[in-house]
Tab-separated table of N, CA and C in Angstrom:
chain	number	residue	atom	x	y	z
R	1	HIS	N	14.261	6.590	15.698
R	1	HIS	CA	15.549	6.119	16.151
R	1	HIS	C	16.513	6.162	14.968
R	2	ASN	N	17.626	6.873	15.139
R	2	ASN	CA	18.669	6.993	14.121
R	2	ASN	C	18.196	7.652	12.831
R	3	VAL	N	17.115	8.443	12.891
R	3	VAL	CA	16.586	9.130	11.715
R	3	VAL	C	16.746	10.630	11.943
R	4	SER	N	17.400	11.311	11.004
R	4	SER	CA	17.600	12.746	11.170
R	4	SER	C	16.346	13.516	10.785
R	5	ASP	N	16.255	14.747	11.282
R	5	ASP	CA	15.078	15.583	11.028
R	5	ASP	C	14.844	15.871	9.554
R	6	GLY	N	15.905	15.958	8.758
R	6	GLY	CA	15.762	16.304	7.348
R	6	GLY	C	15.535	15.127	6.423
R	7	THR	N	15.273	13.958	6.966
R	7	THR	CA	15.093	12.769	6.128
R	7	THR	C	13.837	12.902	5.279
R	8	THR	N	13.987	12.612	3.994
R	8	THR	CA	12.832	12.609	3.098
R	8	THR	C	12.610	11.182	2.609
R	9	PHE	N	11.381	10.904	2.263
R	9	PHE	CA	11.028	9.563	1.812
R	9	PHE	C	10.491	9.650	0.393
R	10	ASN	N	11.102	8.872	-0.464
R	10	ASN	CA	10.706	8.846	-1.853
R	10	ASN	C	9.674	7.748	-2.124
R	11	ARG	N	9.606	6.776	-1.224
R	11	ARG	CA	8.697	5.652	-1.442
R	11	ARG	C	8.269	5.092	-0.088
R	12	LEU	N	7.001	4.715	-0.009
R	12	LEU	CA	6.466	4.057	1.174
R	12	LEU	C	6.141	2.631	0.794
R	13	ASN	N	6.894	1.692	1.327
R	13	ASN	CA	6.734	0.287	1.006
R	13	ASN	C	5.787	-0.324	2.039
R	14	VAL	N	4.495	-0.334	1.710
R	14	VAL	CA	3.451	-0.785	2.622
R	14	VAL	C	3.141	-2.259	2.420
R	15	ALA	N	3.238	-2.720	1.193
R	15	ALA	CA	2.869	-4.101	0.869
R	15	ALA	C	3.844	-4.648	-0.154
R	16	TYR	N	3.864	-5.951	-0.288
R	16	TYR	CA	4.749	-6.566	-1.271
R	16	TYR	C	4.303	-6.177	-2.670
R	17	ILE	N	5.141	-5.402	-3.322
R	17	ILE	CA	4.926	-5.034	-4.724
R	17	ILE	C	6.269	-5.252	-5.401
R	18	LYS	N	6.287	-5.999	-6.483
R	18	LYS	CA	7.536	-6.434	-7.102
R	18	LYS	C	8.510	-5.300	-7.372
R	19	GLU	N	8.011	-4.156	-7.857
R	19	GLU	CA	8.908	-3.049	-8.181
R	19	GLU	C	9.691	-2.587	-6.953
R	20	PHE	N	9.069	-2.634	-5.789
R	20	PHE	CA	9.729	-2.177	-4.566
R	20	PHE	C	10.829	-3.135	-4.150
R	21	GLU	N	10.612	-4.406	-4.374
R	21	GLU	CA	11.566	-5.403	-3.915
R	21	GLU	C	12.805	-5.448	-4.807
R	22	ARG	N	12.696	-4.989	-6.057
R	22	ARG	CA	13.795	-5.103	-7.004
R	22	ARG	C	14.753	-3.923	-7.031
R	23	LYS	N	14.275	-2.722	-6.724
R	23	LYS	CA	15.154	-1.570	-6.870
R	23	LYS	C	15.038	-0.627	-5.684
R	24	LYS	N	16.062	0.180	-5.531
R	24	LYS	CA	16.105	1.146	-4.442
R	24	LYS	C	15.285	2.379	-4.796
R	25	ALA	N	14.833	3.071	-3.738
R	25	ALA	CA	14.181	4.363	-3.945
R	25	ALA	C	15.243	5.358	-4.393
R	26	GLU	N	14.867	6.288	-5.234
R	26	GLU	CA	15.807	7.302	-5.696
R	26	GLU	C	15.524	8.612	-4.975
R	27	ASP	N	16.585	9.376	-4.708
R	27	ASP	CA	16.469	10.711	-4.118
R	27	ASP	C	15.732	10.714	-2.782
R	28	GLY	N	16.009	9.787	-1.939
R	28	GLY	CA	15.401	9.758	-0.616
R	28	GLY	C	15.353	8.347	-0.084
R	29	ASP	N	14.954	8.225	1.149
R	29	ASP	CA	14.874	6.919	1.783
R	29	ASP	C	13.534	6.254	1.496
R	30	GLU	N	13.514	4.957	1.699
R	30	GLU	CA	12.294	4.165	1.582
R	30	GLU	C	11.772	3.922	2.987
R	31	LEU	N	10.494	4.176	3.204
R	31	LEU	CA	9.842	3.896	4.477
R	31	LEU	C	9.224	2.509	4.349
R	32	TYR	N	9.800	1.540	5.068
R	32	TYR	CA	9.401	0.136	4.932
R	32	TYR	C	8.524	-0.250	6.127
R	33	PHE	N	7.249	-0.499	5.871
R	33	PHE	CA	6.297	-0.829	6.928
R	33	PHE	C	6.372	-2.322	7.259
R	34	VAL	N	6.667	-2.620	8.502
R	34	VAL	CA	6.755	-4.008	8.966
R	34	VAL	C	5.355	-4.414	9.415
R	35	VAL	N	4.593	-4.928	8.457
R	35	VAL	CA	3.178	-5.236	8.639
R	35	VAL	C	3.011	-6.722	8.938
R	36	TYR	N	2.031	-7.024	9.758
R	36	TYR	CA	1.652	-8.405	10.075
R	36	TYR	C	0.221	-8.626	9.623
R	37	GLU	N	-0.060	-9.820	9.171
R	37	GLU	CA	-1.436	-10.243	8.903
R	37	GLU	C	-1.610	-11.547	9.667
R	38	ASP	N	-2.291	-11.479	10.802
R	38	ASP	CA	-2.403	-12.636	11.681
R	38	ASP	C	-3.567	-13.558	11.365
R	39	ASN	N	-4.675	-12.976	10.996
R	39	ASN	CA	-5.909	-13.748	10.859
R	39	ASN	C	-6.486	-13.642	9.453
R	40	PRO	N	-5.841	-14.258	8.478
R	40	PRO	CA	-6.335	-14.106	7.112
R	40	PRO	C	-7.751	-14.639	6.913
R	41	LYS	N	-8.131	-15.643	7.670
R	41	LYS	CA	-9.489	-16.169	7.501
R	41	LYS	C	-10.531	-15.179	8.015
R	42	GLU	N	-10.182	-14.435	9.085
R	42	GLU	CA	-11.110	-13.425	9.597
R	42	GLU	C	-11.106	-12.183	8.730
R	43	GLU	N	-9.917	-11.703	8.412
R	43	GLU	CA	-9.805	-10.497	7.593
R	43	GLU	C	-10.180	-10.790	6.146
R	44	GLY	N	-9.781	-11.967	5.675
R	44	GLY	CA	-10.207	-12.420	4.370
R	44	GLY	C	-9.488	-11.844	3.183
R	45	TRP	N	-8.314	-11.245	3.361
R	45	TRP	CA	-7.613	-10.654	2.225
R	45	TRP	C	-6.505	-11.550	1.704
R	46	TYR	N	-5.997	-12.395	2.539
R	46	TYR	CA	-4.885	-13.242	2.143
R	46	TYR	C	-5.209	-14.687	2.485
R	47	ILE	N	-4.495	-15.597	1.848
R	47	ILE	CA	-4.690	-17.016	2.126
R	47	ILE	C	-3.925	-17.414	3.380
R	48	ASN	N	-2.692	-16.920	3.494
R	48	ASN	CA	-1.844	-17.263	4.639
R	48	ASN	C	-1.472	-16.014	5.422
R	49	SER	N	-1.248	-16.189	6.701
R	49	SER	CA	-0.762	-15.061	7.500
R	49	SER	C	0.670	-14.759	7.067
R	50	PHE	N	1.119	-13.540	7.342
R	50	PHE	CA	2.483	-13.181	7.003
R	50	PHE	C	3.042	-12.219	8.031
R	51	ASP	N	4.349	-12.108	8.041
R	51	ASP	CA	5.067	-11.304	9.014
R	51	ASP	C	6.248	-10.668	8.293
R	52	ARG	N	6.144	-9.379	7.987
R	52	ARG	CA	7.217	-8.699	7.263
R	52	ARG	C	8.432	-8.422	8.141
R	53	ALA	N	8.344	-8.683	9.439
R	53	ALA	CA	9.521	-8.548	10.309
R	53	ALA	C	10.590	-9.558	9.897
R	54	LYS	N	10.166	-10.647	9.272
R	54	LYS	CA	11.123	-11.649	8.798
R	54	LYS	C	12.050	-11.083	7.721
R	55	ASN	N	11.658	-9.974	7.096
R	55	ASN	CA	12.481	-9.360	6.053
R	55	ASN	C	13.572	-8.451	6.617
R	56	ILE	N	13.484	-8.090	7.894
R	56	ILE	CA	14.451	-7.151	8.481
R	56	ILE	C	15.888	-7.654	8.344
R	57	PRO	N	16.200	-8.907	8.683
R	57	PRO	CA	17.596	-9.347	8.557
R	57	PRO	C	18.161	-9.222	7.141
R	58	LYS	N	17.378	-9.550	6.119
R	58	LYS	CA	17.906	-9.474	4.754
R	58	LYS	C	17.974	-8.031	4.240
R	59	LEU	N	17.216	-7.111	4.855
R	59	LEU	CA	17.248	-5.707	4.445
R	59	LEU	C	18.175	-4.869	5.326
R	60	ARG	N	18.766	-5.482	6.318
R	60	ARG	CA	19.588	-4.782	7.314
R	60	ARG	C	20.725	-3.979	6.680
R	61	GLN	N	21.336	-4.477	5.618
R	61	GLN	CA	22.475	-3.808	5.004
R	61	GLN	C	22.068	-2.595	4.171
R	62	ARG	N	20.807	-2.454	3.832
R	62	ARG	CA	20.339	-1.316	3.029
R	62	ARG	C	20.264	-0.066	3.894
R	63	ARG	N	21.031	0.929	3.578
R	63	ARG	CA	21.080	2.176	4.353
R	63	ARG	C	20.008	3.166	3.923
R	64	ASP	N	19.288	2.858	2.840
R	64	ASP	CA	18.258	3.765	2.352
R	64	ASP	C	16.872	3.416	2.913
R	65	ILE	N	16.813	2.465	3.831
R	65	ILE	CA	15.524	2.047	4.392
R	65	ILE	C	15.373	2.561	5.817
R	66	VAL	N	14.189	3.131	6.081
R	66	VAL	CA	13.771	3.454	7.438
R	66	VAL	C	12.574	2.547	7.702
R	67	PHE	N	12.692	1.711	8.707
R	67	PHE	CA	11.622	0.772	9.029
R	67	PHE	C	10.546	1.456	9.869
R	68	VAL	N	9.308	1.059	9.657
R	68	VAL	CA	8.198	1.481	10.515
R	68	VAL	C	7.755	0.224	11.251
R	69	VAL	N	7.858	0.253	12.572
R	69	VAL	CA	7.557	-0.924	13.380
R	69	VAL	C	6.556	-0.572	14.468
R	70	ASP	N	5.903	-1.590	14.992
R	70	ASP	CA	5.024	-1.399	16.139
R	70	ASP	C	5.598	-2.197	17.305
R	71	SER	N	4.803	-2.409	18.319
R	71	SER	CA	5.297	-3.042	19.550
R	71	SER	C	5.717	-4.496	19.373
R	72	ARG	N	5.358	-5.113	18.276
R	72	ARG	CA	5.737	-6.511	18.066
R	72	ARG	C	7.224	-6.688	17.801
R	73	VAL	N	7.866	-5.634	17.320
R	73	VAL	CA	9.290	-5.712	17.009
R	73	VAL	C	10.052	-5.056	18.161
R	74	PRO	N	10.843	-5.824	18.895
R	74	PRO	CA	11.581	-5.244	20.022
R	74	PRO	C	12.725	-4.341	19.550
R	75	ASP	N	13.075	-3.369	20.375
R	75	ASP	CA	14.186	-2.469	20.053
R	75	ASP	C	15.467	-3.247	19.792
R	76	SER	N	15.659	-4.361	20.489
R	76	SER	CA	16.888	-5.138	20.306
R	76	SER	C	17.029	-5.665	18.869
R	77	ASP	N	15.906	-5.947	18.187
R	77	ASP	CA	15.953	-6.406	16.798
R	77	ASP	C	16.299	-5.274	15.836
R	78	MET	N	16.146	-4.040	16.304
R	78	MET	CA	16.350	-2.883	15.445
R	78	MET	C	17.686	-2.186	15.716
R	79	HIS	N	18.526	-2.788	16.523
R	79	HIS	CA	19.806	-2.177	16.904
R	79	HIS	C	20.613	-1.778	15.657
R	80	GLY	N	21.005	-0.500	15.608
R	80	GLY	CA	21.815	0.014	14.514
R	80	GLY	C	21.031	0.398	13.273
R	81	LEU	N	19.730	0.177	13.262
R	81	LEU	CA	18.904	0.491	12.096
R	81	LEU	C	18.140	1.790	12.313
R	82	LYS	N	17.752	2.401	11.208
R	82	LYS	CA	16.878	3.576	11.279
R	82	LYS	C	15.441	3.067	11.326
R	83	TYR	N	14.688	3.580	12.296
R	83	TYR	CA	13.291	3.137	12.368
R	83	TYR	C	12.410	4.143	13.080
R	84	LEU	N	11.123	4.055	12.770
R	84	LEU	CA	10.077	4.824	13.422
R	84	LEU	C	9.158	3.822	14.112
R	85	ARG	N	8.770	4.119	15.323
R	85	ARG	CA	7.864	3.235	16.050
R	85	ARG	C	6.488	3.898	16.108
R	86	VAL	N	5.464	3.142	15.712
R	86	VAL	CA	4.088	3.626	15.767
R	86	VAL	C	3.283	2.728	16.699
R	87	ARG	N	2.202	3.270	17.237
R	87	ARG	CA	1.345	2.469	18.133
R	87	ARG	C	0.505	1.470	17.366
R	88	ASP	N	-0.003	1.906	16.216
R	88	ASP	CA	-0.918	1.078	15.436
R	88	ASP	C	-0.514	1.160	13.968
R	89	MET	N	0.027	0.084	13.448
R	89	MET	CA	0.543	0.046	12.078
R	89	MET	C	-0.538	0.387	11.054
R	90	PHE	N	-1.718	-0.218	11.199
R	90	PHE	CA	-2.769	-0.004	10.218
R	90	PHE	C	-3.329	1.408	10.291
R	91	LEU	N	-3.388	1.980	11.481
R	91	LEU	CA	-3.825	3.367	11.622
R	91	LEU	C	-2.819	4.306	10.946
R	92	ALA	N	-1.531	4.053	11.103
R	92	ALA	CA	-0.504	4.880	10.454
R	92	ALA	C	-0.645	4.821	8.939
R	93	ILE	N	-0.857	3.630	8.401
R	93	ILE	CA	-1.036	3.470	6.950
R	93	ILE	C	-2.309	4.190	6.502
R	94	ASP	N	-3.394	4.015	7.261
R	94	ASP	CA	-4.656	4.685	6.927
R	94	ASP	C	-4.491	6.201	6.905
R	95	GLN	N	-3.773	6.759	7.875
R	95	GLN	CA	-3.598	8.205	7.947
R	95	GLN	C	-2.790	8.732	6.762
R	96	LEU	N	-1.760	8.015	6.362
R	96	LEU	CA	-0.980	8.425	5.192
R	96	LEU	C	-1.840	8.387	3.927
R	97	ARG	N	-2.573	7.303	3.763
R	97	ARG	CA	-3.436	7.159	2.591
R	97	ARG	C	-4.498	8.259	2.562
R	98	GLU	N	-5.122	8.508	3.705
R	98	GLU	CA	-6.163	9.534	3.781
R	98	GLU	C	-5.610	10.925	3.490
R	99	HIS	N	-4.399	11.188	3.936
R	99	HIS	CA	-3.777	12.482	3.652
R	99	HIS	C	-3.605	12.676	2.141
R	100	VAL	N	-3.097	11.660	1.464
R	100	VAL	CA	-2.893	11.753	0.018
R	100	VAL	C	-4.234	11.915	-0.691
R	101	LEU	N	-5.212	11.104	-0.326
R	101	LEU	CA	-6.523	11.180	-0.985
R	101	LEU	C	-7.197	12.528	-0.749
R	102	SER	N	-7.097	13.067	0.461
R	102	SER	CA	-7.742	14.352	0.736
R	102	SER	C	-7.033	15.495	0.015
R	103	THR	N	-5.753	15.342	-0.243
R	103	THR	CA	-4.998	16.361	-0.961
R	103	THR	C	-5.341	16.346	-2.449
R	104	ILE	N	-5.451	15.166	-3.020
R	104	ILE	CA	-5.671	15.042	-4.462
R	104	ILE	C	-7.156	14.973	-4.805
R	105	ASN	N	-7.937	14.259	-3.991
R	105	ASN	CA	-9.390	14.155	-4.117
R	105	ASN	C	-9.877	13.771	-5.518
R	106	PRO	N	-9.449	12.621	-6.022
R	106	PRO	CA	-9.898	12.211	-7.363
R	106	PRO	C	-11.322	11.662	-7.337
R	107	LEU	N	-11.985	11.734	-8.472
R	107	LEU	CA	-13.262	11.062	-8.661
R	107	LEU	C	-12.943	9.589	-8.874
R	108	VAL	N	-13.673	8.697	-8.212
R	108	VAL	CA	-13.407	7.268	-8.327
R	108	VAL	C	-14.579	6.599	-9.039
R	109	VAL	N	-14.251	5.845	-10.087
R	109	VAL	CA	-15.238	5.043	-10.804
R	109	VAL	C	-14.893	3.588	-10.498
R	110	GLY	N	-15.776	2.912	-9.781
R	110	GLY	CA	-15.527	1.531	-9.395
R	110	GLY	C	-16.395	0.568	-10.189
R	111	ILE	N	-15.791	-0.515	-10.645
R	111	ILE	CA	-16.490	-1.516	-11.450
R	111	ILE	C	-16.545	-2.821	-10.662
R	112	THR	N	-17.733	-3.377	-10.507
R	112	THR	CA	-17.911	-4.671	-9.861
R	112	THR	C	-18.637	-5.597	-10.829
R	113	GLY	N	-18.803	-6.839	-10.441
R	113	GLY	CA	-19.558	-7.774	-11.256
R	113	GLY	C	-18.883	-9.128	-11.307
R	114	SER	N	-19.521	-10.044	-11.986
R	114	SER	CA	-19.017	-11.417	-12.066
R	114	SER	C	-18.028	-11.611	-13.200
R	115	VAL	N	-18.310	-11.002	-14.347
R	115	VAL	CA	-17.483	-11.202	-15.534
R	115	VAL	C	-17.332	-9.855	-16.239
R	116	GLY	N	-16.135	-9.590	-16.758
R	116	GLY	CA	-15.932	-8.403	-17.586
R	116	GLY	C	-15.458	-7.158	-16.862
R	117	LYS	N	-15.094	-7.279	-15.607
R	117	LYS	CA	-14.649	-6.104	-14.845
R	117	LYS	C	-13.399	-5.469	-15.449
R	118	THR	N	-12.420	-6.281	-15.799
R	118	THR	CA	-11.159	-5.761	-16.318
R	118	THR	C	-11.373	-5.042	-17.644
R	119	THR	N	-12.112	-5.645	-18.535
R	119	THR	CA	-12.382	-5.044	-19.838
R	119	THR	C	-13.176	-3.754	-19.682
R	120	THR	N	-14.208	-3.785	-18.852
R	120	THR	CA	-15.045	-2.609	-18.642
R	120	THR	C	-14.234	-1.469	-18.033
R	121	THR	N	-13.401	-1.790	-17.054
R	121	THR	CA	-12.562	-0.772	-16.426
R	121	THR	C	-11.619	-0.150	-17.451
R	122	ALA	N	-11.016	-0.966	-18.294
R	122	ALA	CA	-10.106	-0.464	-19.325
R	122	ALA	C	-10.843	0.424	-20.330
R	123	MET	N	-12.038	0.029	-20.726
R	123	MET	CA	-12.813	0.831	-21.681
R	123	MET	C	-13.209	2.174	-21.080
R	124	ILE	N	-13.685	2.168	-19.845
R	124	ILE	CA	-14.078	3.421	-19.195
R	124	ILE	C	-12.868	4.337	-19.038
R	125	GLN	N	-11.742	3.774	-18.645
R	125	GLN	CA	-10.534	4.583	-18.504
R	125	GLN	C	-10.126	5.176	-19.844
R	126	SER	N	-10.215	4.405	-20.907
R	126	SER	CA	-9.860	4.886	-22.242
R	126	SER	C	-10.761	6.049	-22.665
R	127	ILE	N	-12.037	5.924	-22.405
R	127	ILE	CA	-12.993	6.974	-22.781
R	127	ILE	C	-12.771	8.223	-21.934
R	128	LEU	N	-12.664	8.056	-20.609
R	128	LEU	CA	-12.492	9.221	-19.729
R	128	LEU	C	-11.154	9.919	-19.938
R	129	SER	N	-10.142	9.173	-20.396
R	129	SER	CA	-8.817	9.762	-20.624
R	129	SER	C	-8.821	10.777	-21.766
R	130	ARG	N	-9.834	10.755	-22.578
R	130	ARG	CA	-9.925	11.744	-23.657
R	130	ARG	C	-10.202	13.146	-23.118
R	131	ARG	N	-10.794	13.200	-21.932
R	131	ARG	CA	-11.155	14.505	-21.355
R	131	ARG	C	-10.454	14.790	-20.037
R	132	PHE	N	-10.132	13.765	-19.274
R	132	PHE	CA	-9.538	13.934	-17.949
R	132	PHE	C	-8.223	13.180	-17.854
R	133	GLU	N	-7.428	13.564	-16.886
R	133	GLU	CA	-6.256	12.759	-16.530
R	133	GLU	C	-6.804	11.593	-15.716
R	134	CYS	N	-6.830	10.424	-16.312
R	134	CYS	CA	-7.500	9.273	-15.718
R	134	CYS	C	-6.508	8.131	-15.551
R	135	GLU	N	-6.429	7.608	-14.355
R	135	GLU	CA	-5.522	6.505	-14.032
R	135	GLU	C	-6.354	5.260	-13.731
R	136	ARG	N	-5.835	4.103	-14.128
R	136	ARG	CA	-6.547	2.851	-13.866
R	136	ARG	C	-5.804	2.060	-12.802
R	137	ILE	N	-6.526	1.594	-11.816
R	137	ILE	CA	-5.967	0.708	-10.799
R	137	ILE	C	-6.429	-0.693	-11.160
R	138	TYR	N	-5.459	-1.515	-11.521
R	138	TYR	CA	-5.777	-2.876	-11.924
R	138	TYR	C	-5.088	-3.838	-10.984
R	139	SER	N	-5.836	-4.729	-10.425
R	139	SER	CA	-5.236	-5.783	-9.617
R	139	SER	C	-6.267	-6.869	-9.380
R	140	LYS	N	-5.902	-8.075	-9.705
R	140	LYS	CA	-6.768	-9.205	-9.392
R	140	LYS	C	-6.669	-9.562	-7.917
R	141	ARG	N	-5.633	-9.093	-7.265
R	141	ARG	CA	-5.430	-9.367	-5.844
R	141	ARG	C	-5.411	-8.061	-5.064
R	142	LEU	N	-6.410	-7.240	-5.277
R	142	LEU	CA	-6.485	-5.948	-4.623
R	142	LEU	C	-6.792	-6.129	-3.142
R	143	THR	N	-5.937	-5.584	-2.309
R	143	THR	CA	-6.134	-5.640	-0.859
R	143	THR	C	-6.007	-4.218	-0.311
R	144	PRO	N	-6.475	-3.975	0.895
R	144	PRO	CA	-6.285	-2.643	1.478
R	144	PRO	C	-4.814	-2.227	1.526
R	145	LEU	N	-3.916	-3.170	1.778
R	145	LEU	CA	-2.501	-2.812	1.870
R	145	LEU	C	-1.908	-2.437	0.520
R	146	ASN	N	-2.145	-3.242	-0.532
R	146	ASN	CA	-1.541	-2.851	-1.801
R	146	ASN	C	-2.266	-1.672	-2.439
R	147	LEU	N	-3.563	-1.482	-2.156
R	147	LEU	CA	-4.250	-0.284	-2.621
R	147	LEU	C	-3.672	0.948	-1.927
R	148	SER	N	-3.447	0.848	-0.625
R	148	SER	CA	-2.850	1.959	0.114
R	148	SER	C	-1.462	2.273	-0.409
R	149	SER	N	-0.686	1.241	-0.677
R	149	SER	CA	0.662	1.433	-1.207
R	149	SER	C	0.601	2.136	-2.563
R	150	TRP	N	-0.312	1.735	-3.429
R	150	TRP	CA	-0.446	2.378	-4.732
R	150	TRP	C	-0.831	3.844	-4.567
R	151	ILE	N	-1.784	4.117	-3.692
R	151	ILE	CA	-2.254	5.497	-3.501
R	151	ILE	C	-1.127	6.402	-3.034
R	152	VAL	N	-0.383	5.996	-2.005
R	152	VAL	CA	0.642	6.890	-1.459
R	152	VAL	C	1.860	7.010	-2.368
R	153	ASN	N	2.093	6.041	-3.229
R	153	ASN	CA	3.268	6.078	-4.094
R	153	ASN	C	2.983	6.510	-5.529
R	154	SER	N	1.796	6.269	-6.021
R	154	SER	CA	1.547	6.464	-7.444
R	154	SER	C	0.471	7.488	-7.777
R	155	LEU	N	-0.398	7.793	-6.835
R	155	LEU	CA	-1.438	8.780	-7.116
R	155	LEU	C	-0.779	10.147	-7.245
R	156	ASP	N	-1.055	10.802	-8.340
R	156	ASP	CA	-0.408	12.068	-8.661
R	156	ASP	C	-1.454	13.184	-8.616
R	157	PRO	N	-1.061	14.389	-8.247
R	157	PRO	CA	-2.036	15.488	-8.220
R	157	PRO	C	-2.748	15.720	-9.551
R	158	SER	N	-2.153	15.276	-10.643
R	158	SER	CA	-2.808	15.455	-11.946
R	158	SER	C	-3.932	14.445	-12.176
R	159	HIS	N	-3.981	13.375	-11.404
R	159	HIS	CA	-5.019	12.354	-11.599
R	159	HIS	C	-6.371	12.888	-11.116
R	160	GLN	N	-7.233	13.163	-12.047
R	160	GLN	CA	-8.558	13.667	-11.715
R	160	GLN	C	-9.549	12.534	-11.468
R	161	VAL	N	-9.340	11.416	-12.176
R	161	VAL	CA	-10.272	10.289	-12.112
R	161	VAL	C	-9.477	8.997	-11.946
R	162	LEU	N	-9.975	8.111	-11.095
R	162	LEU	CA	-9.423	6.768	-10.948
R	162	LEU	C	-10.481	5.770	-11.388
R	163	CYS	N	-10.122	4.893	-12.288
R	163	CYS	CA	-10.999	3.785	-12.671
R	163	CYS	C	-10.449	2.547	-11.987
R	164	MET	N	-11.309	1.874	-11.279
R	164	MET	CA	-10.826	0.794	-10.438
R	164	MET	C	-11.734	-0.422	-10.519
R	165	GLU	N	-11.100	-1.557	-10.613
R	165	GLU	CA	-11.808	-2.829	-10.598
R	165	GLU	C	-11.923	-3.298	-9.150
R	166	TYR	N	-13.138	-3.456	-8.679
R	166	TYR	CA	-13.363	-3.956	-7.327
R	166	TYR	C	-13.571	-5.465	-7.392
R	167	SER	N	-12.552	-6.211	-7.012
R	167	SER	CA	-12.657	-7.669	-6.980
R	167	SER	C	-13.169	-8.099	-5.618
R	168	MET	N	-13.860	-9.223	-5.586
R	168	MET	CA	-14.431	-9.680	-4.328
R	168	MET	C	-14.112	-11.159	-4.134
R	169	TYR	N	-13.470	-11.459	-3.008
R	169	TYR	CA	-13.198	-12.842	-2.644
R	169	TYR	C	-14.014	-13.245	-1.425
R	170	ARG	N	-14.425	-12.276	-0.647
R	170	ARG	CA	-15.262	-12.511	0.523
R	170	ARG	C	-16.363	-11.445	0.510
R	171	PRO	N	-17.475	-11.695	1.170
R	171	PRO	CA	-18.616	-10.781	1.093
R	171	PRO	C	-18.319	-9.329	1.486
R	172	HIS	N	-17.370	-9.079	2.363
R	172	HIS	CA	-17.123	-7.714	2.834
R	172	HIS	C	-16.097	-6.938	2.008
R	173	HIS	N	-15.513	-7.534	0.988
R	173	HIS	CA	-14.425	-6.888	0.254
R	173	HIS	C	-14.821	-5.594	-0.448
R	174	ILE	N	-15.907	-5.598	-1.173
R	174	ILE	CA	-16.288	-4.394	-1.913
R	174	ILE	C	-16.583	-3.261	-0.943
R	175	GLU	N	-17.256	-3.574	0.144
R	175	GLU	CA	-17.527	-2.540	1.150
R	175	GLU	C	-16.232	-1.964	1.702
R	176	ALA	N	-15.257	-2.808	2.010
R	176	ALA	CA	-13.984	-2.341	2.553
R	176	ALA	C	-13.216	-1.494	1.545
R	177	LEU	N	-13.168	-1.918	0.290
R	177	LEU	CA	-12.475	-1.137	-0.741
R	177	LEU	C	-13.183	0.182	-1.001
R	178	THR	N	-14.491	0.165	-0.979
R	178	THR	CA	-15.258	1.394	-1.181
R	178	THR	C	-14.997	2.375	-0.045
R	179	ARG	N	-14.923	1.873	1.159
R	179	ARG	CA	-14.646	2.731	2.318
R	179	ARG	C	-13.285	3.416	2.180
R	180	ILE	N	-12.302	2.719	1.644
R	180	ILE	CA	-10.972	3.294	1.468
R	180	ILE	C	-11.010	4.482	0.515
R	181	LEU	N	-11.759	4.376	-0.550
R	181	LEU	CA	-11.790	5.437	-1.566
R	181	LEU	C	-13.028	6.303	-1.485
R	182	ASN	N	-13.706	6.289	-0.370
R	182	ASN	CA	-14.922	7.070	-0.204
R	182	ASN	C	-14.605	8.530	0.008
């Protein structure tokens, strides 16, 4: 809706990341995903549920944003805005992430454990960077959404190896993160 065929996107804003909230995308529009997290206790990635549709009114004046919405956001709330409607928000994010990963296909080195993950990840990245283009994914609050956002926005074709710290807050976290980068 209200998006021309030649629109290009310089950034995909999938999750709250400070850099995205502070500055505009350059040389193209920002694709802003209106994501909901309803059941944080079941999903286990967040403490509280959240609703990014609440951000639409404050972002309404930005002409460089194209919103991605699902059936939860009525057309009446999007009047005058540029937006794309998808059936399944998480499937759309997964497909974008998978496209980038299949195109670049980096080797992933994942570090788990109780103590020393950050240091170990940094050391491995430092050593591998001597021979490969190696990028480190660091986050104490790594979730599928912010990992997906990092992949689609920051993973570069030159990155041959990713060193990543797998943090675990619930028993299924490492399995879920591993599945994303499998």
